[in-house]
């Protein structure tokens, strides 16, 4: 089905030869000049490939970023049926793409054959509005100073993301999973909270908080030894222990309770007689090991 528009005409007219390349060049020139009225003869402009790209995907003609009038005499602009999928035309104005001033008026012109790529509907003319992204949450909410961990951002209007930033630092990389989900690799950062933002052509709206956490450090274990059968309480002390997520005796996880940022109480698991490394894990990383010794029962 074709689309024919009949708004008011303009005065100045630049004739356009009846060919795809001529129309593409004329629109590009009009954009650069700040606008124009293009006179199209009674003919069909058949587009065999996309000559531009906008927020809604590939576009047959260069996206219109200035005031342009197409003055036709029964003219047709159509996508060739054998061409790959693309929208025929797109208008980019300040409302949908900042810093542009696209406006389109048409007289006696039919637009047909457009086929927008998924997930965008239609295929004729789009005055595509890009919403500012809205962030709801991120997980995990903290990570190491060195970065490199993957953070999942959730919200709405994320599909057109052009940037993800941790404070003023761009994410090492990011992947748009859907309109409601992005995964990003955190860059390195200083200890403490930062604001994470997502930007699209529609702008940047709100931020969610993420914290850079120093790696934990162990300074002592009390007691430094215990029975091989386990079950006794061991107190690791040090710094950065408040966000502890795991305590290991060797490779065996222990039940533990965080008392403060410098104080954790763990129940030693059973194990073989002899020395074993105790480590504490937080979102900031894994501590250097502290030595603990399992001893066997006293011989009688």
mmCIF file of N, CA and C in Angstrom, residues 7-113:
data_model
loop_
_atom_site.group_PDB
_atom_site.id
_atom_site.type_symbol
_atom_site.label_atom_id
_atom_site.label_comp_id
_atom_site.label_asym_id
_atom_site.label_seq_id
_atom_site.Cartn_x
_atom_site.Cartn_y
_atom_site.Cartn_z
ATOM 1 N N UNK A 7 0.661 18.324 1.647
ATOM 2 C CA UNK A 7 0.691 19.588 2.351
ATOM 3 C C UNK A 7 0.975 20.755 1.400
ATOM 4 N N UNK A 8 1.121 21.961 1.976
ATOM 5 C CA UNK A 8 1.303 23.159 1.154
ATOM 6 C C UNK A 8 2.647 23.137 0.437
ATOM 7 N N UNK A 9 2.727 23.766 -0.695
ATOM 8 C CA UNK A 9 3.959 23.814 -1.487
ATOM 9 C C UNK A 9 4.856 24.944 -1.014
ATOM 10 N N UNK A 10 6.119 24.888 -1.451
ATOM 11 C CA UNK A 10 7.073 25.948 -1.144
ATOM 12 C C UNK A 10 7.440 26.664 -2.433
ATOM 13 N N UNK A 11 8.155 27.755 -2.336
ATOM 14 C CA UNK A 11 8.456 28.594 -3.490
ATOM 15 C C UNK A 11 9.662 28.089 -4.283
ATOM 16 N N UNK A 12 10.848 28.066 -3.652
ATOM 17 C CA UNK A 12 12.057 27.670 -4.370
ATOM 18 C C UNK A 12 12.000 26.194 -4.718
ATOM 19 N N UNK A 13 12.544 25.839 -5.891
ATOM 20 C CA UNK A 13 12.481 24.450 -6.341
ATOM 21 C C UNK A 13 13.813 24.051 -6.983
ATOM 22 N N UNK A 14 14.331 22.872 -6.536
ATOM 23 C CA UNK A 14 15.529 22.311 -7.157
ATOM 24 C C UNK A 14 15.126 21.031 -7.863
ATOM 25 N N UNK A 15 15.225 20.973 -9.192
ATOM 26 C CA UNK A 15 14.817 19.762 -9.911
ATOM 27 C C UNK A 15 15.743 18.591 -9.615
ATOM 28 N N UNK A 16 15.149 17.398 -9.589
ATOM 29 C CA UNK A 16 15.900 16.172 -9.307
ATOM 30 C C UNK A 16 15.678 15.194 -10.449
ATOM 31 N N UNK A 17 16.755 14.709 -11.057
ATOM 32 C CA UNK A 17 16.635 13.740 -12.131
ATOM 33 C C UNK A 17 15.996 12.452 -11.628
ATOM 34 N N UNK A 18 15.404 11.691 -12.538
ATOM 35 C CA UNK A 18 14.663 10.488 -12.166
ATOM 36 C C UNK A 18 15.612 9.294 -12.007
ATOM 37 N N UNK A 19 16.366 9.298 -10.894
ATOM 38 C CA UNK A 19 17.227 8.156 -10.592
ATOM 39 C C UNK A 19 17.438 8.098 -9.085
ATOM 40 N N UNK A 20 17.727 6.897 -8.619
ATOM 41 C CA UNK A 20 17.963 6.697 -7.182
ATOM 42 C C UNK A 20 19.103 7.571 -6.699
ATOM 43 N N UNK A 21 20.229 7.561 -7.399
ATOM 44 C CA UNK A 21 21.400 8.309 -6.949
ATOM 45 C C UNK A 21 21.130 9.805 -6.939
ATOM 46 N N UNK A 22 20.349 10.295 -7.893
ATOM 47 C CA UNK A 22 20.048 11.730 -7.938
ATOM 48 C C UNK A 22 19.226 12.159 -6.740
ATOM 49 N N UNK A 23 18.244 11.344 -6.353
ATOM 50 C CA UNK A 23 17.417 11.690 -5.207
ATOM 51 C C UNK A 23 18.220 11.606 -3.906
ATOM 52 N N UNK A 24 19.051 10.590 -3.793
ATOM 53 C CA UNK A 24 19.896 10.458 -2.601
ATOM 54 C C UNK A 24 20.815 11.668 -2.470
ATOM 55 N N UNK A 25 21.466 12.045 -3.557
ATOM 56 C CA UNK A 25 22.383 13.190 -3.538
ATOM 57 C C UNK A 25 21.640 14.490 -3.240
ATOM 58 N N UNK A 26 20.435 14.646 -3.808
ATOM 59 C CA UNK A 26 19.671 15.879 -3.605
ATOM 60 C C UNK A 26 19.275 16.052 -2.144
ATOM 61 N N UNK A 27 18.860 14.965 -1.487
ATOM 62 C CA UNK A 27 18.485 15.064 -0.068
ATOM 63 C C UNK A 27 19.708 15.326 0.788
ATOM 64 N N UNK A 28 20.825 14.682 0.498
ATOM 65 C CA UNK A 28 22.054 14.928 1.259
ATOM 66 C C UNK A 28 22.490 16.383 1.115
ATOM 67 N N UNK A 29 22.388 16.918 -0.099
ATOM 68 C CA UNK A 29 22.770 18.317 -0.339
ATOM 69 C C UNK A 29 21.825 19.266 0.384
ATOM 70 N N UNK A 30 20.519 18.958 0.353
ATOM 71 C CA UNK A 30 19.536 19.807 1.034
ATOM 72 C C UNK A 30 19.778 19.805 2.541
ATOM 73 N N UNK A 31 20.097 18.647 3.110
ATOM 74 C CA UNK A 31 20.409 18.584 4.544
ATOM 75 C C UNK A 31 21.593 19.482 4.877
ATOM 76 N N UNK A 32 22.648 19.393 4.059
ATOM 77 C CA UNK A 32 23.857 20.175 4.311
ATOM 78 C C UNK A 32 23.609 21.665 4.162
ATOM 79 N N UNK A 33 22.670 22.031 3.274
ATOM 80 C CA UNK A 33 22.383 23.439 3.018
ATOM 81 C C UNK A 33 21.388 24.029 4.013
ATOM 82 N N UNK A 34 20.840 23.189 4.884
ATOM 83 C CA UNK A 34 19.865 23.685 5.852
ATOM 84 C C UNK A 34 18.439 23.644 5.364
ATOM 85 N N UNK A 35 18.192 22.923 4.257
ATOM 86 C CA UNK A 35 16.825 22.774 3.762
ATOM 87 C C UNK A 35 16.691 23.167 2.303
ATOM 88 N N UNK A 36 15.621 22.665 1.644
ATOM 89 C CA UNK A 36 15.383 22.980 0.234
ATOM 90 C C UNK A 36 14.024 22.414 -0.162
ATOM 91 N N UNK A 37 13.532 22.845 -1.331
ATOM 92 C CA UNK A 37 12.361 22.245 -1.956
ATOM 93 C C UNK A 37 12.836 21.525 -3.209
ATOM 94 N N UNK A 38 12.564 20.213 -3.269
ATOM 95 C CA UNK A 38 13.038 19.395 -4.376
ATOM 96 C C UNK A 38 11.874 19.086 -5.309
ATOM 97 N N UNK A 39 12.072 19.366 -6.590
ATOM 98 C CA UNK A 39 11.047 19.136 -7.603
ATOM 99 C C UNK A 39 11.273 17.767 -8.234
ATOM 100 N N UNK A 40 10.289 16.863 -8.044
ATOM 101 C CA UNK A 40 10.403 15.504 -8.558
ATOM 102 C C UNK A 40 9.500 15.343 -9.775
ATOM 103 N N UNK A 41 10.025 14.844 -10.892
ATOM 104 C CA UNK A 41 9.206 14.667 -12.093
ATOM 105 C C UNK A 41 8.245 13.481 -11.945
ATOM 106 N N UNK A 42 7.376 13.326 -12.921
ATOM 107 C CA UNK A 42 6.436 12.208 -12.940
ATOM 108 C C UNK A 42 7.220 10.937 -13.285
ATOM 109 N N UNK A 43 7.703 10.244 -12.234
ATOM 110 C CA UNK A 43 8.492 9.037 -12.443
ATOM 111 C C UNK A 43 8.541 8.259 -11.127
ATOM 112 N N UNK A 44 9.196 7.102 -11.170
ATOM 113 C CA UNK A 44 9.339 6.263 -9.987
ATOM 114 C C UNK A 44 10.807 6.195 -9.580
ATOM 115 N N UNK A 45 11.091 6.580 -8.349
ATOM 116 C CA UNK A 45 12.432 6.460 -7.778
ATOM 117 C C UNK A 45 12.480 5.113 -7.049
ATOM 118 N N UNK A 46 13.181 4.158 -7.619
ATOM 119 C CA UNK A 46 13.221 2.807 -7.070
ATOM 120 C C UNK A 46 14.521 2.623 -6.278
ATOM 121 N N UNK A 47 14.376 2.388 -4.964
ATOM 122 C CA UNK A 47 15.537 2.287 -4.078
ATOM 123 C C UNK A 47 15.977 0.835 -3.972
ATOM 124 N N UNK A 48 17.226 0.580 -4.328
ATOM 125 C CA UNK A 48 17.743 -0.790 -4.330
ATOM 126 C C UNK A 48 18.579 -1.114 -3.095
ATOM 127 N N UNK A 49 18.891 -0.103 -2.287
ATOM 128 C CA UNK A 49 19.664 -0.329 -1.062
ATOM 129 C C UNK A 49 19.419 0.825 -0.107
ATOM 130 N N UNK A 50 19.787 0.620 1.153
ATOM 131 C CA UNK A 50 19.654 1.672 2.151
ATOM 132 C C UNK A 50 20.805 2.661 1.999
ATOM 133 N N UNK A 51 20.491 3.942 2.096
ATOM 134 C CA UNK A 51 21.508 4.988 1.969
ATOM 135 C C UNK A 51 21.652 5.796 3.256
ATOM 136 N N UNK A 52 21.136 5.260 4.339
ATOM 137 C CA UNK A 52 21.258 5.944 5.618
ATOM 138 C C UNK A 52 20.818 5.026 6.731
ATOM 139 N N UNK A 53 20.991 5.492 7.937
ATOM 140 C CA UNK A 53 20.567 4.722 9.105
ATOM 141 C C UNK A 53 20.114 5.689 10.180
ATOM 142 N N UNK A 54 18.987 5.400 10.797
ATOM 143 C CA UNK A 54 18.457 6.217 11.878
ATOM 144 C C UNK A 54 18.256 5.396 13.123
ATOM 145 N N UNK A 55 17.650 5.978 14.155
ATOM 146 C CA UNK A 55 17.408 5.241 15.400
ATOM 147 C C UNK A 55 16.567 3.986 15.214
ATOM 148 N N UNK A 56 15.759 3.948 14.137
ATOM 149 C CA UNK A 56 14.904 2.779 13.899
ATOM 150 C C UNK A 56 15.486 1.831 12.859
ATOM 151 N N UNK A 57 16.800 1.916 12.590
ATOM 152 C CA UNK A 57 17.411 0.987 11.657
ATOM 153 C C UNK A 57 17.713 1.604 10.306
ATOM 154 N N UNK A 58 17.987 0.764 9.277
ATOM 155 C CA UNK A 58 18.374 1.268 7.964
ATOM 156 C C UNK A 58 17.240 2.022 7.269
ATOM 157 N N UNK A 59 17.637 3.046 6.494
ATOM 158 C CA UNK A 59 16.679 3.907 5.792
ATOM 159 C C UNK A 59 17.104 3.998 4.332
ATOM 160 N N UNK A 60 16.111 3.933 3.418
ATOM 161 C CA UNK A 60 16.417 3.974 1.999
ATOM 162 C C UNK A 60 17.072 5.268 1.566
ATOM 163 N N UNK A 61 16.519 6.403 2.017
ATOM 164 C CA UNK A 61 17.077 7.706 1.700
ATOM 165 C C UNK A 61 17.816 8.253 2.919
ATOM 166 N N UNK A 62 18.733 9.195 2.729
ATOM 167 C CA UNK A 62 19.403 9.778 3.897
ATOM 168 C C UNK A 62 18.366 10.364 4.857
ATOM 169 N N UNK A 63 18.473 10.100 6.170
ATOM 170 C CA UNK A 63 17.523 10.687 7.118
ATOM 171 C C UNK A 63 17.465 12.202 6.970
ATOM 172 N N UNK A 64 16.268 12.745 7.053
ATOM 173 C CA UNK A 64 16.050 14.175 6.836
ATOM 174 C C UNK A 64 16.325 14.917 8.134
ATOM 175 N N UNK A 65 17.320 15.810 8.099
ATOM 176 C CA UNK A 65 17.745 16.532 9.299
ATOM 177 C C UNK A 65 17.568 18.037 9.167
ATOM 178 N N UNK A 66 16.906 18.493 8.087
ATOM 179 C CA UNK A 66 16.630 19.914 7.870
ATOM 180 C C UNK A 66 15.242 20.032 7.237
ATOM 181 N N UNK A 67 14.672 21.230 7.141
ATOM 182 C CA UNK A 67 13.349 21.374 6.497
ATOM 183 C C UNK A 67 13.441 21.096 4.993
ATOM 184 N N UNK A 68 12.769 20.054 4.537
ATOM 185 C CA UNK A 68 12.777 19.675 3.121
ATOM 186 C C UNK A 68 11.342 19.491 2.638
ATOM 187 N N UNK A 69 11.051 20.022 1.454
ATOM 188 C CA UNK A 69 9.771 19.798 0.785
ATOM 189 C C UNK A 69 10.013 19.003 -0.485
ATOM 190 N N UNK A 70 9.254 17.912 -0.663
ATOM 191 C CA UNK A 70 9.299 17.143 -1.903
ATOM 192 C C UNK A 70 8.057 17.517 -2.706
ATOM 193 N N UNK A 71 8.276 18.196 -3.817
ATOM 194 C CA UNK A 71 7.183 18.668 -4.666
ATOM 195 C C UNK A 71 7.117 17.768 -5.893
ATOM 196 N N UNK A 72 6.150 16.858 -5.908
ATOM 197 C CA UNK A 72 6.073 15.889 -6.979
ATOM 198 C C UNK A 72 4.949 16.163 -7.960
ATOM 199 N N UNK A 73 5.015 15.458 -9.071
ATOM 200 C CA UNK A 73 3.959 15.525 -10.085
ATOM 201 C C UNK A 73 3.489 14.094 -10.340
ATOM 202 N N UNK A 74 2.909 13.484 -9.293
ATOM 203 C CA UNK A 74 2.538 12.083 -9.389
ATOM 204 C C UNK A 74 3.733 11.169 -9.239
ATOM 205 N N UNK A 75 4.739 11.628 -8.544
ATOM 206 C CA UNK A 75 5.974 10.869 -8.383
ATOM 207 C C UNK A 75 5.793 9.766 -7.349
ATOM 208 N N UNK A 76 6.626 8.718 -7.447
ATOM 209 C CA UNK A 76 6.606 7.603 -6.504
ATOM 210 C C UNK A 76 8.016 7.329 -6.016
ATOM 211 N N UNK A 77 8.152 7.124 -4.700
ATOM 212 C CA UNK A 77 9.419 6.677 -4.111
ATOM 213 C C UNK A 77 9.136 5.321 -3.493
ATOM 214 N N UNK A 78 9.826 4.295 -3.951
ATOM 215 C CA UNK A 78 9.510 2.942 -3.494
ATOM 216 C C UNK A 78 10.770 2.126 -3.276
ATOM 217 N N UNK A 79 10.691 1.187 -2.369
ATOM 218 C CA UNK A 79 11.771 0.222 -2.158
ATOM 219 C C UNK A 79 11.604 -0.892 -3.172
ATOM 220 N N UNK A 80 12.692 -1.236 -3.869
ATOM 221 C CA UNK A 80 12.649 -2.338 -4.815
ATOM 222 C C UNK A 80 12.327 -3.639 -4.073
ATOM 223 N N UNK A 81 11.406 -4.454 -4.584
ATOM 224 C CA UNK A 81 11.033 -5.686 -3.878
ATOM 225 C C UNK A 81 12.197 -6.628 -3.607
ATOM 226 N N UNK A 82 13.228 -6.567 -4.414
ATOM 227 C CA UNK A 82 14.375 -7.462 -4.225
ATOM 228 C C UNK A 82 15.413 -6.894 -3.257
ATOM 229 N N UNK A 83 15.215 -5.670 -2.804
ATOM 230 C CA UNK A 83 16.184 -5.020 -1.923
ATOM 231 C C UNK A 83 16.057 -5.562 -0.503
ATOM 232 N N UNK A 84 17.114 -5.485 0.303
ATOM 233 C CA UNK A 84 17.007 -5.882 1.719
ATOM 234 C C UNK A 84 16.025 -4.972 2.443
ATOM 235 N N UNK A 85 15.582 -5.422 3.603
ATOM 236 C CA UNK A 85 14.584 -4.656 4.353
ATOM 237 C C UNK A 85 15.158 -3.322 4.825
ATOM 238 N N UNK A 86 14.394 -2.244 4.606
ATOM 239 C CA UNK A 86 14.723 -0.934 5.156
ATOM 240 C C UNK A 86 13.491 -0.035 5.076
ATOM 241 N N UNK A 87 13.455 0.960 5.939
ATOM 242 C CA UNK A 87 12.416 1.981 5.899
ATOM 243 C C UNK A 87 12.726 2.928 4.747
ATOM 244 N N UNK A 88 11.690 3.466 4.099
ATOM 245 C CA UNK A 88 11.939 4.335 2.949
ATOM 246 C C UNK A 88 12.498 5.678 3.372
ATOM 247 N N UNK A 89 11.869 6.324 4.390
ATOM 248 C CA UNK A 89 12.289 7.663 4.798
ATOM 249 C C UNK A 89 12.207 7.801 6.315
ATOM 250 N N UNK A 90 13.043 8.674 6.855
ATOM 251 C CA UNK A 90 12.979 8.971 8.283
ATOM 252 C C UNK A 90 13.271 10.455 8.509
ATOM 253 N N UNK A 91 12.465 11.074 9.358
ATOM 254 C CA UNK A 91 12.628 12.484 9.700
ATOM 255 C C UNK A 91 13.239 12.558 11.093
ATOM 256 N N UNK A 92 14.369 13.233 11.200
ATOM 257 C CA UNK A 92 15.042 13.385 12.480
ATOM 258 C C UNK A 92 14.973 14.844 12.897
ATOM 259 N N UNK A 93 14.086 15.122 13.849
ATOM 260 C CA UNK A 93 13.924 16.469 14.390
ATOM 261 C C UNK A 93 14.444 16.541 15.795
ATOM 262 N N UNK A 94 14.464 17.743 16.363
ATOM 263 C CA UNK A 94 15.018 17.930 17.704
ATOM 264 C C UNK A 94 14.309 17.081 18.742
ATOM 265 N N UNK A 95 13.036 16.755 18.496
ATOM 266 C CA UNK A 95 12.270 15.980 19.478
ATOM 267 C C UNK A 95 12.741 14.540 19.557
ATOM 268 N N UNK A 96 13.254 14.002 18.452
ATOM 269 C CA UNK A 96 13.638 12.588 18.479
ATOM 270 C C UNK A 96 15.138 12.357 18.368
ATOM 271 N N UNK A 97 15.861 13.267 17.741
ATOM 272 C CA UNK A 97 17.317 13.168 17.701
ATOM 273 C C UNK A 97 17.882 14.556 17.989
ATOM 274 N N UNK A 98 18.426 14.768 19.197
ATOM 275 C CA UNK A 98 18.901 16.107 19.562
ATOM 276 C C UNK A 98 19.879 16.682 18.555
ATOM 277 N N UNK A 99 19.834 18.010 18.402
ATOM 278 C CA UNK A 99 20.721 18.780 17.518
ATOM 279 C C UNK A 99 20.355 18.648 16.046
ATOM 280 N N UNK A 100 19.210 18.062 15.721
ATOM 281 C CA UNK A 100 18.750 18.024 14.336
ATOM 282 C C UNK A 100 17.472 18.843 14.210
ATOM 283 N N UNK A 101 17.130 19.229 12.966
ATOM 284 C CA UNK A 101 15.968 20.086 12.727
ATOM 285 C C UNK A 101 15.156 19.563 11.538
ATOM 286 N N UNK A 102 15.001 18.258 11.472
ATOM 287 C CA UNK A 102 14.313 17.668 10.341
ATOM 288 C C UNK A 102 12.826 18.004 10.299
ATOM 289 N N UNK A 103 12.372 18.391 9.101
ATOM 290 C CA UNK A 103 10.951 18.608 8.823
ATOM 291 C C UNK A 103 10.696 18.138 7.394
ATOM 292 N N UNK A 104 9.542 17.509 7.162
ATOM 293 C CA UNK A 104 9.240 17.003 5.826
ATOM 294 C C UNK A 104 7.844 17.420 5.410
ATOM 295 N N UNK A 105 7.754 18.023 4.213
ATOM 296 C CA UNK A 105 6.469 18.309 3.584
ATOM 297 C C UNK A 105 6.491 17.658 2.207
ATOM 298 N N UNK A 106 5.342 17.090 1.794
ATOM 299 C CA UNK A 106 5.285 16.438 0.484
ATOM 300 C C UNK A 106 4.006 16.846 -0.245
ATOM 301 N N UNK A 107 4.131 16.996 -1.556
ATOM 302 C CA UNK A 107 2.990 17.272 -2.430
ATOM 303 C C UNK A 107 3.089 16.342 -3.633
ATOM 304 N N UNK A 108 2.049 15.562 -3.875
ATOM 305 C CA UNK A 108 2.004 14.737 -5.077
ATOM 306 C C UNK A 108 3.058 13.661 -5.120
ATOM 307 N N UNK A 109 3.411 13.107 -3.971
ATOM 308 C CA UNK A 109 4.430 12.063 -3.902
ATOM 309 C C UNK A 109 3.839 10.856 -3.185
ATOM 310 N N UNK A 110 4.006 9.677 -3.748
ATOM 311 C CA UNK A 110 3.574 8.430 -3.124
ATOM 312 C C UNK A 110 4.787 7.665 -2.624
ATOM 313 N N UNK A 111 4.731 7.210 -1.367
ATOM 314 C CA UNK A 111 5.794 6.403 -0.771
ATOM 315 C C UNK A 111 5.253 4.989 -0.590
ATOM 316 N N UNK A 112 5.973 3.980 -1.083
ATOM 317 C CA UNK A 112 5.462 2.614 -1.008
ATOM 318 C C UNK A 112 6.602 1.613 -0.861
ATOM 319 N N UNK A 113 6.243 0.384 -0.472
ATOM 320 C CA UNK A 113 7.179 -0.737 -0.487
ATOM 321 C C UNK A 113 8.138 -0.811 0.668
#
